[in-house]
mmCIF file with all atom_site columns, C-alpha atoms in Angstrom:
data_model
loop_
_atom_site.group_PDB
_atom_site.id
_atom_site.type_symbol
_atom_site.label_atom_id
_atom_site.label_alt_id
_atom_site.label_comp_id
_atom_site.label_asym_id
_atom_site.label_entity_id
_atom_site.label_seq_id
_atom_site.pdbx_PDB_ins_code
_atom_site.Cartn_x
_atom_site.Cartn_y
_atom_site.Cartn_z
_atom_site.occupancy
_atom_site.B_iso_or_equiv
_atom_site.pdbx_formal_charge
_atom_site.auth_seq_id
_atom_site.auth_comp_id
_atom_site.auth_asym_id
_atom_site.auth_atom_id
_atom_site.pdbx_PDB_model_num
ATOM 1   C CA . UNK A 1 1   ? 6.862   2.550   77.444 1.00 37.00 ? 196 UNK A CA 1
ATOM 2   C CA . UNK A 1 2   ? 9.007   2.256   74.286 1.00 44.00 ? 197 UNK A CA 1
ATOM 3   C CA . UNK A 1 3   ? 7.376   1.683   70.916 1.00 55.00 ? 198 UNK A CA 1
ATOM 4   C CA . UNK A 1 4   ? 7.202   -1.984  69.911 1.00 55.00 ? 199 UNK A CA 1
ATOM 5   C CA . UNK A 1 5   ? 8.633   -2.654  66.465 1.00 78.00 ? 200 UNK A CA 1
ATOM 6   C CA . UNK A 1 6   ? 7.106   -5.256  64.186 1.00 91.00 ? 201 UNK A CA 1
ATOM 7   C CA . UNK A 1 7   ? 9.824   -7.065  62.188 1.00 94.00 ? 202 UNK A CA 1
ATOM 8   C CA . UNK A 1 8   ? 7.349   -8.095  59.470 1.00 95.00 ? 203 UNK A CA 1
ATOM 9   C CA . UNK A 1 9   ? 6.211   -4.506  58.924 1.00 95.00 ? 204 UNK A CA 1
ATOM 10  C CA . UNK A 1 10  ? 9.802   -3.270  58.833 1.00 94.00 ? 205 UNK A CA 1
ATOM 11  C CA . UNK A 1 11  ? 10.716  -5.974  56.307 1.00 94.00 ? 206 UNK A CA 1
ATOM 12  C CA . UNK A 1 12  ? 7.781   -5.149  54.019 1.00 94.00 ? 207 UNK A CA 1
ATOM 13  C CA . UNK A 1 13  ? 8.487   -1.420  54.224 1.00 92.00 ? 208 UNK A CA 1
ATOM 14  C CA . UNK A 1 14  ? 12.145  -2.042  53.356 1.00 90.00 ? 209 UNK A CA 1
ATOM 15  C CA . UNK A 1 15  ? 11.197  -4.276  50.420 1.00 89.00 ? 210 UNK A CA 1
ATOM 16  C CA . UNK A 1 16  ? 8.381   -2.171  48.952 1.00 87.00 ? 211 UNK A CA 1
ATOM 17  C CA . UNK A 1 17  ? 8.856   1.337   50.386 1.00 81.00 ? 212 UNK A CA 1
ATOM 18  C CA . UNK A 1 18  ? 9.017   4.433   48.238 1.00 59.00 ? 213 UNK A CA 1
ATOM 19  C CA . UNK A 1 19  ? 12.749  4.126   47.637 1.00 44.00 ? 214 UNK A CA 1
ATOM 20  C CA . UNK A 1 20  ? 12.238  0.823   45.810 1.00 50.00 ? 215 UNK A CA 1
ATOM 21  C CA . UNK A 1 21  ? 11.716  0.956   42.055 1.00 58.00 ? 216 UNK A CA 1
ATOM 22  C CA . UNK A 1 22  ? 9.020   -1.565  41.121 1.00 60.00 ? 217 UNK A CA 1
ATOM 23  C CA . UNK A 1 23  ? 8.867   -0.617  37.468 1.00 58.00 ? 218 UNK A CA 1
ATOM 24  C CA . UNK A 1 24  ? 10.095  -3.108  34.913 1.00 54.00 ? 219 UNK A CA 1
ATOM 25  C CA . UNK A 1 25  ? 13.037  -1.990  32.812 1.00 53.00 ? 220 UNK A CA 1
ATOM 26  C CA . UNK A 1 26  ? 12.056  -0.645  29.400 1.00 56.00 ? 221 UNK A CA 1
ATOM 27  C CA . UNK A 1 27  ? 12.712  -2.994  26.537 1.00 58.00 ? 222 UNK A CA 1
ATOM 28  C CA . UNK A 1 28  ? 13.778  -1.945  23.084 1.00 53.00 ? 223 UNK A CA 1
ATOM 29  C CA . UNK A 1 29  ? 10.923  -0.220  21.275 1.00 54.00 ? 224 UNK A CA 1
ATOM 30  C CA . UNK A 1 30  ? 8.937   0.492   24.461 1.00 54.00 ? 225 UNK A CA 1
ATOM 31  C CA . UNK A 1 31  ? 10.067  4.099   24.877 1.00 54.00 ? 226 UNK A CA 1
ATOM 32  C CA . UNK A 1 32  ? 6.827   5.473   23.449 1.00 49.00 ? 227 UNK A CA 1
ATOM 33  C CA . UNK A 1 33  ? 4.433   3.462   25.645 1.00 50.00 ? 228 UNK A CA 1
ATOM 34  C CA . UNK A 1 34  ? 1.897   5.671   27.422 1.00 45.00 ? 229 UNK A CA 1
ATOM 35  C CA . UNK A 1 35  ? 2.105   3.471   30.539 1.00 55.00 ? 230 UNK A CA 1
ATOM 36  C CA . UNK A 1 36  ? 4.704   2.068   32.875 1.00 68.00 ? 231 UNK A CA 1
ATOM 37  C CA . UNK A 1 37  ? 4.918   -1.630  33.656 1.00 64.00 ? 232 UNK A CA 1
ATOM 38  C CA . UNK A 1 38  ? 5.443   -3.331  36.997 1.00 67.00 ? 233 UNK A CA 1
ATOM 39  C CA . UNK A 1 39  ? 7.757   -6.286  36.647 1.00 66.00 ? 234 UNK A CA 1
ATOM 40  C CA . UNK A 1 40  ? 5.703   -9.502  36.274 1.00 65.00 ? 235 UNK A CA 1
ATOM 41  C CA . UNK A 1 41  ? 2.444   -7.725  37.201 1.00 66.00 ? 236 UNK A CA 1
ATOM 42  C CA . UNK A 1 42  ? 1.216   -5.438  34.411 1.00 70.00 ? 237 UNK A CA 1
ATOM 43  C CA . UNK A 1 43  ? 0.532   -1.740  34.050 1.00 74.00 ? 238 UNK A CA 1
ATOM 44  C CA . UNK A 1 44  ? 1.480   0.436   37.041 1.00 74.00 ? 239 UNK A CA 1
ATOM 45  C CA . UNK A 1 45  ? -1.641  2.559   36.560 1.00 75.00 ? 240 UNK A CA 1
ATOM 46  C CA . UNK A 1 46  ? -3.808  -0.211  38.034 1.00 83.00 ? 241 UNK A CA 1
ATOM 47  C CA . UNK A 1 47  ? -3.674  -0.667  41.812 1.00 87.00 ? 242 UNK A CA 1
ATOM 48  C CA . UNK A 1 48  ? -4.562  -4.361  41.459 1.00 90.00 ? 243 UNK A CA 1
ATOM 49  C CA . UNK A 1 49  ? -1.245  -4.942  39.683 1.00 88.00 ? 244 UNK A CA 1
ATOM 50  C CA . UNK A 1 50  ? 0.625   -3.496  42.651 1.00 89.00 ? 245 UNK A CA 1
ATOM 51  C CA . UNK A 1 51  ? -1.290  -5.893  44.924 1.00 92.00 ? 246 UNK A CA 1
ATOM 52  C CA . UNK A 1 52  ? -0.409  -8.810  42.617 1.00 91.00 ? 247 UNK A CA 1
ATOM 53  C CA . UNK A 1 53  ? 3.275   -7.890  42.803 1.00 88.00 ? 248 UNK A CA 1
ATOM 54  C CA . UNK A 1 54  ? 3.255   -7.699  46.616 1.00 92.00 ? 249 UNK A CA 1
ATOM 55  C CA . UNK A 1 55  ? 1.532   -11.070 46.989 1.00 94.00 ? 250 UNK A CA 1
ATOM 56  C CA . UNK A 1 56  ? 3.807   -12.647 44.394 1.00 90.00 ? 251 UNK A CA 1
ATOM 57  C CA . UNK A 1 57  ? 6.967   -11.429 46.089 1.00 90.00 ? 252 UNK A CA 1
ATOM 58  C CA . UNK A 1 58  ? 5.802   -12.237 49.633 1.00 95.00 ? 253 UNK A CA 1
ATOM 59  C CA . UNK A 1 59  ? 4.279   -15.574 48.623 1.00 95.00 ? 254 UNK A CA 1
ATOM 60  C CA . UNK A 1 60  ? 1.178   -14.989 50.743 1.00 97.00 ? 255 UNK A CA 1
ATOM 61  C CA . UNK A 1 61  ? -1.885  -12.797 51.059 1.00 97.00 ? 256 UNK A CA 1
ATOM 62  C CA . UNK A 1 62  ? -4.955  -11.890 49.058 1.00 98.00 ? 257 UNK A CA 1
ATOM 63  C CA . UNK A 1 63  ? -6.229  -8.997  46.992 1.00 98.00 ? 258 UNK A CA 1
ATOM 64  C CA . UNK A 1 64  ? -9.121  -6.954  48.319 1.00 98.00 ? 259 UNK A CA 1
ATOM 65  C CA . UNK A 1 65  ? -10.856 -3.989  46.822 1.00 94.00 ? 260 UNK A CA 1
ATOM 66  C CA . UNK A 1 66  ? -14.020 -1.992  46.837 1.00 91.00 ? 261 UNK A CA 1
ATOM 67  C CA . UNK A 1 67  ? -16.300 -0.085  44.562 1.00 87.00 ? 262 UNK A CA 1
ATOM 68  C CA . UNK A 1 68  ? -16.428 3.648   45.223 1.00 81.00 ? 263 UNK A CA 1
ATOM 69  C CA . UNK A 1 69  ? -20.190 3.419   44.762 1.00 82.00 ? 264 UNK A CA 1
ATOM 70  C CA . UNK A 1 70  ? -20.543 1.161   47.821 1.00 83.00 ? 265 UNK A CA 1
ATOM 71  C CA . UNK A 1 71  ? -17.717 2.641   49.906 1.00 82.00 ? 266 UNK A CA 1
ATOM 72  C CA . UNK A 1 72  ? -17.889 6.409   49.255 1.00 79.00 ? 267 UNK A CA 1
ATOM 73  C CA . UNK A 1 73  ? -15.895 9.119   50.961 1.00 77.00 ? 268 UNK A CA 1
ATOM 74  C CA . UNK A 1 74  ? -12.598 7.323   51.393 1.00 78.00 ? 269 UNK A CA 1
ATOM 75  C CA . UNK A 1 75  ? -9.338  9.126   50.715 1.00 75.00 ? 270 UNK A CA 1
ATOM 76  C CA . UNK A 1 76  ? -8.342  6.447   48.217 1.00 68.00 ? 271 UNK A CA 1
ATOM 77  C CA . UNK A 1 77  ? -11.631 6.732   46.339 1.00 63.00 ? 272 UNK A CA 1
ATOM 78  C CA . UNK A 1 78  ? -11.429 10.503  46.267 1.00 61.00 ? 273 UNK A CA 1
ATOM 79  C CA . UNK A 1 79  ? -7.831  10.547  45.013 1.00 62.00 ? 274 UNK A CA 1
ATOM 80  C CA . UNK A 1 80  ? -7.694  7.453   42.801 1.00 53.00 ? 275 UNK A CA 1
ATOM 81  C CA . UNK A 1 81  ? -10.093 8.915   40.260 1.00 59.00 ? 276 UNK A CA 1
ATOM 82  C CA . UNK A 1 82  ? -11.453 5.561   39.176 1.00 64.00 ? 277 UNK A CA 1
ATOM 83  C CA . UNK A 1 83  ? -14.436 3.479   40.133 1.00 77.00 ? 278 UNK A CA 1
ATOM 84  C CA . UNK A 1 84  ? -12.758 1.455   42.851 1.00 81.00 ? 279 UNK A CA 1
ATOM 85  C CA . UNK A 1 85  ? -9.531  0.662   44.606 1.00 88.00 ? 280 UNK A CA 1
ATOM 86  C CA . UNK A 1 86  ? -7.509  -2.517  45.222 1.00 93.00 ? 281 UNK A CA 1
ATOM 87  C CA . UNK A 1 87  ? -4.744  -3.506  47.647 1.00 95.00 ? 282 UNK A CA 1
ATOM 88  C CA . UNK A 1 88  ? -3.128  -6.539  49.284 1.00 97.00 ? 283 UNK A CA 1
ATOM 89  C CA . UNK A 1 89  ? -3.990  -7.893  52.717 1.00 98.00 ? 284 UNK A CA 1
ATOM 90  C CA . UNK A 1 90  ? -1.354  -10.130 54.254 1.00 98.00 ? 285 UNK A CA 1
ATOM 91  C CA . UNK A 1 91  ? -1.985  -12.538 57.149 1.00 96.00 ? 286 UNK A CA 1
ATOM 92  C CA . UNK A 1 92  ? -5.506  -11.192 57.504 1.00 94.00 ? 287 UNK A CA 1
ATOM 93  C CA . UNK A 1 93  ? -4.246  -8.068  59.240 1.00 94.00 ? 288 UNK A CA 1
ATOM 94  C CA . UNK A 1 94  ? -1.688  -6.091  57.230 1.00 97.00 ? 289 UNK A CA 1
ATOM 95  C CA . UNK A 1 95  ? -2.853  -3.776  54.426 1.00 97.00 ? 290 UNK A CA 1
ATOM 96  C CA . UNK A 1 96  ? 0.007   -3.434  51.928 1.00 96.00 ? 291 UNK A CA 1
ATOM 97  C CA . UNK A 1 97  ? -0.500  -0.772  49.283 1.00 94.00 ? 292 UNK A CA 1
ATOM 98  C CA . UNK A 1 98  ? 2.449   0.179   47.086 1.00 90.00 ? 293 UNK A CA 1
ATOM 99  C CA . UNK A 1 99  ? 0.217   1.971   44.558 1.00 87.00 ? 294 UNK A CA 1
ATOM 100 C CA . UNK A 1 100 ? -0.673  4.745   47.013 1.00 86.00 ? 295 UNK A CA 1
ATOM 101 C CA . UNK A 1 101 ? 2.986   5.444   47.764 1.00 84.00 ? 296 UNK A CA 1
ATOM 102 C CA . UNK A 1 102 ? 4.738   4.854   44.490 1.00 80.00 ? 297 UNK A CA 1
ATOM 103 C CA . UNK A 1 103 ? 2.188   5.751   41.865 1.00 74.00 ? 298 UNK A CA 1
ATOM 104 C CA . UNK A 1 104 ? -0.290  8.162   43.440 1.00 75.00 ? 299 UNK A CA 1
ATOM 105 C CA . UNK A 1 105 ? 1.836   9.710   46.226 1.00 76.00 ? 300 UNK A CA 1
ATOM 106 C CA . UNK A 1 106 ? -1.143  9.336   48.598 1.00 80.00 ? 301 UNK A CA 1
ATOM 107 C CA . UNK A 1 107 ? 0.715   7.776   51.532 1.00 83.00 ? 302 UNK A CA 1
ATOM 108 C CA . UNK A 1 108 ? 4.148   7.889   53.116 1.00 86.00 ? 303 UNK A CA 1
ATOM 109 C CA . UNK A 1 109 ? 4.436   4.151   53.850 1.00 91.00 ? 304 UNK A CA 1
ATOM 110 C CA . UNK A 1 110 ? 3.224   0.942   52.268 1.00 93.00 ? 305 UNK A CA 1
ATOM 111 C CA . UNK A 1 111 ? 2.048   -1.175  55.216 1.00 96.00 ? 306 UNK A CA 1
ATOM 112 C CA . UNK A 1 112 ? -0.603  -0.684  57.890 1.00 96.00 ? 307 UNK A CA 1
ATOM 113 C CA . UNK A 1 113 ? -1.632  -3.024  60.723 1.00 96.00 ? 308 UNK A CA 1
ATOM 114 C CA . UNK A 1 114 ? -5.358  -3.441  61.369 1.00 95.00 ? 309 UNK A CA 1
ATOM 115 C CA . UNK A 1 115 ? -4.537  -4.442  64.964 1.00 93.00 ? 310 UNK A CA 1
ATOM 116 C CA . UNK A 1 116 ? -2.776  -1.153  65.692 1.00 94.00 ? 311 UNK A CA 1
ATOM 117 C CA . UNK A 1 117 ? -5.073  1.612   66.998 1.00 91.00 ? 312 UNK A CA 1
ATOM 118 C CA . UNK A 1 118 ? -3.490  4.407   64.954 1.00 93.00 ? 313 UNK A CA 1
ATOM 119 C CA . UNK A 1 119 ? -3.206  2.293   61.815 1.00 94.00 ? 314 UNK A CA 1
ATOM 120 C CA . UNK A 1 120 ? -6.801  1.053   62.152 1.00 93.00 ? 315 UNK A CA 1
ATOM 121 C CA . UNK A 1 121 ? -8.025  4.654   62.090 1.00 92.00 ? 316 UNK A CA 1
ATOM 122 C CA . UNK A 1 122 ? -5.877  5.427   59.025 1.00 91.00 ? 317 UNK A CA 1
ATOM 123 C CA . UNK A 1 123 ? -7.075  2.263   57.287 1.00 93.00 ? 318 UNK A CA 1
ATOM 124 C CA . UNK A 1 124 ? -10.710 3.199   57.839 1.00 91.00 ? 319 UNK A CA 1
ATOM 125 C CA . UNK A 1 125 ? -10.123 6.770   56.646 1.00 88.00 ? 320 UNK A CA 1
ATOM 126 C CA . UNK A 1 126 ? -8.193  5.642   53.571 1.00 88.00 ? 321 UNK A CA 1
ATOM 127 C CA . UNK A 1 127 ? -9.879  2.356   52.612 1.00 90.00 ? 322 UNK A CA 1
ATOM 128 C CA . UNK A 1 128 ? -13.269 2.703   54.281 1.00 89.00 ? 323 UNK A CA 1
ATOM 129 C CA . UNK A 1 129 ? -15.421 0.129   55.995 1.00 90.00 ? 324 UNK A CA 1
ATOM 130 C CA . UNK A 1 130 ? -13.754 -3.296  55.997 1.00 93.00 ? 325 UNK A CA 1
ATOM 131 C CA . UNK A 1 131 ? -17.155 -4.968  55.612 1.00 92.00 ? 326 UNK A CA 1
ATOM 132 C CA . UNK A 1 132 ? -17.463 -3.322  52.183 1.00 92.00 ? 327 UNK A CA 1
ATOM 133 C CA . UNK A 1 133 ? -14.189 -4.729  50.897 1.00 96.00 ? 328 UNK A CA 1
ATOM 134 C CA . UNK A 1 134 ? -14.459 -7.526  48.353 1.00 96.00 ? 329 UNK A CA 1
ATOM 135 C CA . UNK A 1 135 ? -12.127 -10.490 47.916 1.00 97.00 ? 330 UNK A CA 1
ATOM 136 C CA . UNK A 1 136 ? -10.470 -11.069 44.539 1.00 97.00 ? 331 UNK A CA 1
ATOM 137 C CA . UNK A 1 137 ? -11.162 -14.687 43.604 1.00 97.00 ? 332 UNK A CA 1
ATOM 138 C CA . UNK A 1 138 ? -8.229  -15.734 41.429 1.00 93.00 ? 333 UNK A CA 1
ATOM 139 C CA . UNK A 1 139 ? -10.133 -18.781 40.160 1.00 94.00 ? 334 UNK A CA 1
ATOM 140 C CA . UNK A 1 140 ? -12.978 -16.631 38.831 1.00 95.00 ? 335 UNK A CA 1
ATOM 141 C CA . UNK A 1 141 ? -10.712 -13.655 38.042 1.00 93.00 ? 336 UNK A CA 1
ATOM 142 C CA . UNK A 1 142 ? -13.240 -11.316 39.661 1.00 95.00 ? 337 UNK A CA 1
ATOM 143 C CA . UNK A 1 143 ? -14.133 -9.713  42.954 1.00 95.00 ? 338 UNK A CA 1
ATOM 144 C CA . UNK A 1 144 ? -16.688 -11.498 45.133 1.00 96.00 ? 339 UNK A CA 1
ATOM 145 C CA . UNK A 1 145 ? -18.257 -10.598 48.457 1.00 95.00 ? 340 UNK A CA 1
ATOM 146 C CA . UNK A 1 146 ? -16.318 -11.713 51.500 1.00 94.00 ? 341 UNK A CA 1
ATOM 147 C CA . UNK A 1 147 ? -19.107 -14.174 52.301 1.00 94.00 ? 342 UNK A CA 1
ATOM 148 C CA . UNK A 1 148 ? -18.179 -15.990 49.065 1.00 95.00 ? 343 UNK A CA 1
ATOM 149 C CA . UNK A 1 149 ? -14.452 -15.989 49.870 1.00 94.00 ? 344 UNK A CA 1
ATOM 150 C CA . UNK A 1 150 ? -12.734 -19.027 51.377 1.00 94.00 ? 345 UNK A CA 1
ATOM 151 C CA . UNK A 1 151 ? -13.100 -18.921 55.169 1.00 93.00 ? 346 UNK A CA 1
ATOM 152 C CA . UNK A 1 152 ? -9.443  -18.046 55.740 1.00 93.00 ? 347 UNK A CA 1
ATOM 153 C CA . UNK A 1 153 ? -9.864  -14.904 53.595 1.00 94.00 ? 348 UNK A CA 1
ATOM 154 C CA . UNK A 1 154 ? -12.978 -13.497 55.269 1.00 93.00 ? 349 UNK A CA 1
ATOM 155 C CA . UNK A 1 155 ? -11.941 -10.385 57.131 1.00 93.00 ? 350 UNK A CA 1
ATOM 156 C CA . UNK A 1 156 ? -13.376 -8.995  60.304 1.00 84.00 ? 351 UNK A CA 1
ATOM 157 C CA . UNK A 1 157 ? -12.372 -5.816  61.997 1.00 77.00 ? 352 UNK A CA 1
ATOM 158 C CA . UNK A 1 158 ? -9.670  -6.973  64.433 1.00 70.00 ? 353 UNK A CA 1
ATOM 159 C CA . UNK A 1 159 ? -9.760  -5.696  67.975 1.00 69.00 ? 354 UNK A CA 1
ATOM 160 C CA . UNK A 1 160 ? -6.926  -3.185  68.335 1.00 61.00 ? 355 UNK A CA 1
ATOM 161 C CA . UNK A 1 161 ? -4.270  -3.868  70.943 1.00 63.00 ? 356 UNK A CA 1
ATOM 162 C CA . UNK A 1 162 ? -4.829  -2.367  74.378 1.00 54.00 ? 357 UNK A CA 1
ATOM 163 C CA . UNK A 1 163 ? -1.640  -0.306  74.073 1.00 49.00 ? 358 UNK A CA 1
ATOM 164 C CA . UNK A 1 164 ? -1.301  2.169   71.267 1.00 49.00 ? 359 UNK A CA 1
ATOM 165 C CA . UNK A 1 165 ? 2.132   1.270   69.945 1.00 49.00 ? 360 UNK A CA 1
ATOM 166 C CA . UNK A 1 166 ? 3.556   2.374   66.644 1.00 50.00 ? 361 UNK A CA 1
ATOM 167 C CA . UNK A 1 167 ? 3.882   -1.214  65.432 1.00 47.00 ? 362 UNK A CA 1
ATOM 168 C CA . UNK A 1 168 ? 2.528   -4.017  67.628 1.00 45.00 ? 363 UNK A CA 1
ATOM 169 C CA . UNK A 1 169 ? 4.139   -7.415  67.718 1.00 41.00 ? 364 UNK A CA 1
ATOM 170 C CA . UNK A 1 170 ? 2.489   -10.025 65.490 1.00 44.00 ? 365 UNK A CA 1
#
């Protein structure tokens, strides 16, 4: 059986993949800044700013993150070197993480599908237990538990597709 391609995943990968430069152009007098800026999103050092950029450009999605203290042992926590990690979730199923590819060189692609068997395993290994992810409430400008998130942004571990395709249809 041939692999099923997901047009949304291909589009996101083309738009945000590692060949795309997300950094804002330097302005006069900025040559000595110790940080790089993502256009319209802030400092590239912070994963949350990558998630903001993705959501802004796609016009949909939400920011999720976790504290390393409550979600230990993930690849992202081990490599990020901070106290937590943030990323975008689109349509309640796609994890989009440009920070891991473009800033930290932790991954070789920017989008993963929670409904794909192989991707679900990678998501759990990289981002940990989905029940420990917190929703970024833009009204409060802080992370809250998923139980406090609007109903449409409460995540549950989706049942993977019966077939193990590379990219299942949406």
